[in-house]
């Protein structure tokens, strides 16, 4: 029966994907000799272990929307799910290297995006739990199938630089904001009534009006 070991070698930005994604370069080794792995239908659950790093004062301010005031982080700072991913590993015997694609979003309604955007520097502590199915054979024998046990997991520290580089590549100089339809309709009406050419100028006009109202 295969005894697979997993290890991440590095992470890369995929510059030409349809949607933003990072590629985690994953090494698989089979510690059981005389076996041929025909394929692996691999699934992974990627978790953010937020308690496994220190946060600078500026980062604490940037993460307030996600975790609340730093005084409460003893209760609010917890490991949470980033995403689920899957990939197909082609045939190998002793070991192989594959890319595990991890899709990313710039939607600030998503907790992972808030977390990444709040970090100034350093690394993101990840815990990746593997599952899936292995198709293998022994010394020319028949094809066999076995599941990957859930105790297969890897911890990896991803430099936040790669997520920032990814967002800069796909959204250069911009940020992405999702609005509820009613809020969008009101903003659109405001923009049209005043002949404002861009969304940025419409928001700036609203900000100036709000500031003037506070001063008065």
mmCIF file of N, CA, C and O in Angstrom, residues 6 17-18 20-21 27 30 38 46 70 86 99 118 125 153 166-167 174 185 199 208:
data_model
loop_
_atom_site.group_PDB
_atom_site.id
_atom_site.type_symbol
_atom_site.label_atom_id
_atom_site.label_comp_id
_atom_site.label_asym_id
_atom_site.label_seq_id
_atom_site.Cartn_x
_atom_site.Cartn_y
_atom_site.Cartn_z
ATOM 1 N N UNK A 6 4.274 14.319 1.686
ATOM 2 C CA UNK A 6 4.040 15.558 0.957
ATOM 3 C C UNK A 6 4.950 16.662 1.506
ATOM 4 O O UNK A 6 5.174 16.740 2.715
ATOM 5 N N UNK A 17 -3.210 32.927 -16.034
ATOM 6 C CA UNK A 17 -4.397 32.118 -15.762
ATOM 7 C C UNK A 17 -5.658 32.927 -16.076
ATOM 8 O O UNK A 17 -5.633 34.153 -16.146
ATOM 9 N N UNK A 18 -6.782 32.227 -16.257
ATOM 10 C CA UNK A 18 -8.047 32.914 -16.534
ATOM 11 C C UNK A 18 -8.457 33.782 -15.355
ATOM 12 O O UNK A 18 -8.946 34.898 -15.521
ATOM 13 N N UNK A 20 -7.110 34.908 -11.114
ATOM 14 C CA UNK A 20 -5.889 34.934 -10.307
ATOM 15 C C UNK A 20 -5.679 33.631 -9.543
ATOM 16 O O UNK A 20 -6.595 33.126 -8.896
ATOM 17 N N UNK A 21 -4.481 33.098 -9.611
ATOM 18 C CA UNK A 21 -4.175 31.898 -8.836
ATOM 19 C C UNK A 21 -2.685 31.807 -8.557
ATOM 20 O O UNK A 21 -1.848 32.281 -9.322
ATOM 21 N N UNK A 27 5.894 18.394 -3.700
ATOM 22 C CA UNK A 27 6.655 17.159 -3.907
ATOM 23 C C UNK A 27 5.937 16.008 -3.215
ATOM 24 O O UNK A 27 5.537 16.102 -2.061
ATOM 25 N N UNK A 30 6.710 8.372 -2.503
ATOM 26 C CA UNK A 30 6.112 7.129 -2.032
ATOM 27 C C UNK A 30 7.180 6.320 -1.311
ATOM 28 O O UNK A 30 8.172 5.892 -1.919
ATOM 29 N N UNK A 38 -0.094 5.021 -10.529
ATOM 30 C CA UNK A 38 -0.634 5.350 -11.849
ATOM 31 C C UNK A 38 -1.204 6.764 -11.882
ATOM 32 O O UNK A 38 -1.029 7.483 -12.871
ATOM 33 N N UNK A 46 -6.943 23.942 2.591
ATOM 34 C CA UNK A 46 -5.903 24.897 2.973
ATOM 35 C C UNK A 46 -6.436 25.801 4.080
ATOM 36 O O UNK A 46 -7.441 26.500 3.887
ATOM 37 N N UNK A 70 -7.283 44.395 19.160
ATOM 38 C CA UNK A 70 -6.222 43.456 19.551
ATOM 39 C C UNK A 70 -6.390 42.880 20.956
ATOM 40 O O UNK A 70 -5.938 41.760 21.227
ATOM 41 N N UNK A 86 -8.124 20.942 -5.709
ATOM 42 C CA UNK A 86 -7.908 19.572 -6.161
ATOM 43 C C UNK A 86 -7.006 19.589 -7.376
ATOM 44 O O UNK A 86 -6.964 20.578 -8.135
ATOM 45 N N UNK A 99 2.365 20.907 -9.686
ATOM 46 C CA UNK A 99 1.856 22.208 -9.265
ATOM 47 C C UNK A 99 0.424 22.058 -8.768
ATOM 48 O O UNK A 99 -0.414 21.469 -9.454
ATOM 49 N N UNK A 118 -4.346 42.783 5.099
ATOM 50 C CA UNK A 118 -3.954 43.420 6.352
ATOM 51 C C UNK A 118 -2.509 43.184 6.745
ATOM 52 O O UNK A 118 -2.001 43.834 7.672
ATOM 53 N N UNK A 125 1.215 31.648 7.723
ATOM 54 C CA UNK A 125 1.322 30.248 8.160
ATOM 55 C C UNK A 125 0.132 29.428 7.679
ATOM 56 O O UNK A 125 -1.019 29.741 7.984
ATOM 57 N N UNK A 153 -0.833 15.800 6.333
ATOM 58 C CA UNK A 153 -0.895 17.249 6.304
ATOM 59 C C UNK A 153 0.504 17.847 6.291
ATOM 60 O O UNK A 153 1.483 17.202 6.695
ATOM 61 N N UNK A 166 0.572 38.779 -7.012
ATOM 62 C CA UNK A 166 -0.536 38.248 -7.807
ATOM 63 C C UNK A 166 -1.607 39.307 -8.013
ATOM 64 O O UNK A 166 -2.090 39.516 -9.132
ATOM 65 N N UNK A 167 -2.002 39.995 -6.948
ATOM 66 C CA UNK A 167 -3.026 41.021 -7.071
ATOM 67 C C UNK A 167 -2.554 42.193 -7.922
ATOM 68 O O UNK A 167 -3.320 42.770 -8.702
ATOM 69 N N UNK A 174 -5.479 48.938 -8.709
ATOM 70 C CA UNK A 174 -6.909 48.974 -8.407
ATOM 71 C C UNK A 174 -7.232 47.998 -7.287
ATOM 72 O O UNK A 174 -6.418 47.160 -6.906
ATOM 73 N N UNK A 185 -27.235 50.480 -7.111
ATOM 74 C CA UNK A 185 -28.215 51.279 -7.846
ATOM 75 C C UNK A 185 -28.221 52.728 -7.361
ATOM 76 O O UNK A 185 -28.307 53.664 -8.180
ATOM 77 N N UNK A 199 -16.349 55.918 -11.460
ATOM 78 C CA UNK A 199 -16.803 55.482 -10.141
ATOM 79 C C UNK A 199 -15.947 56.103 -9.040
ATOM 80 O O UNK A 199 -16.458 56.456 -7.974
ATOM 81 N N UNK A 208 -16.502 63.999 -0.085
ATOM 82 C CA UNK A 208 -16.417 65.443 0.151
ATOM 83 C C UNK A 208 -17.719 65.976 0.740
ATOM 84 O O UNK A 208 -17.709 66.791 1.666
#
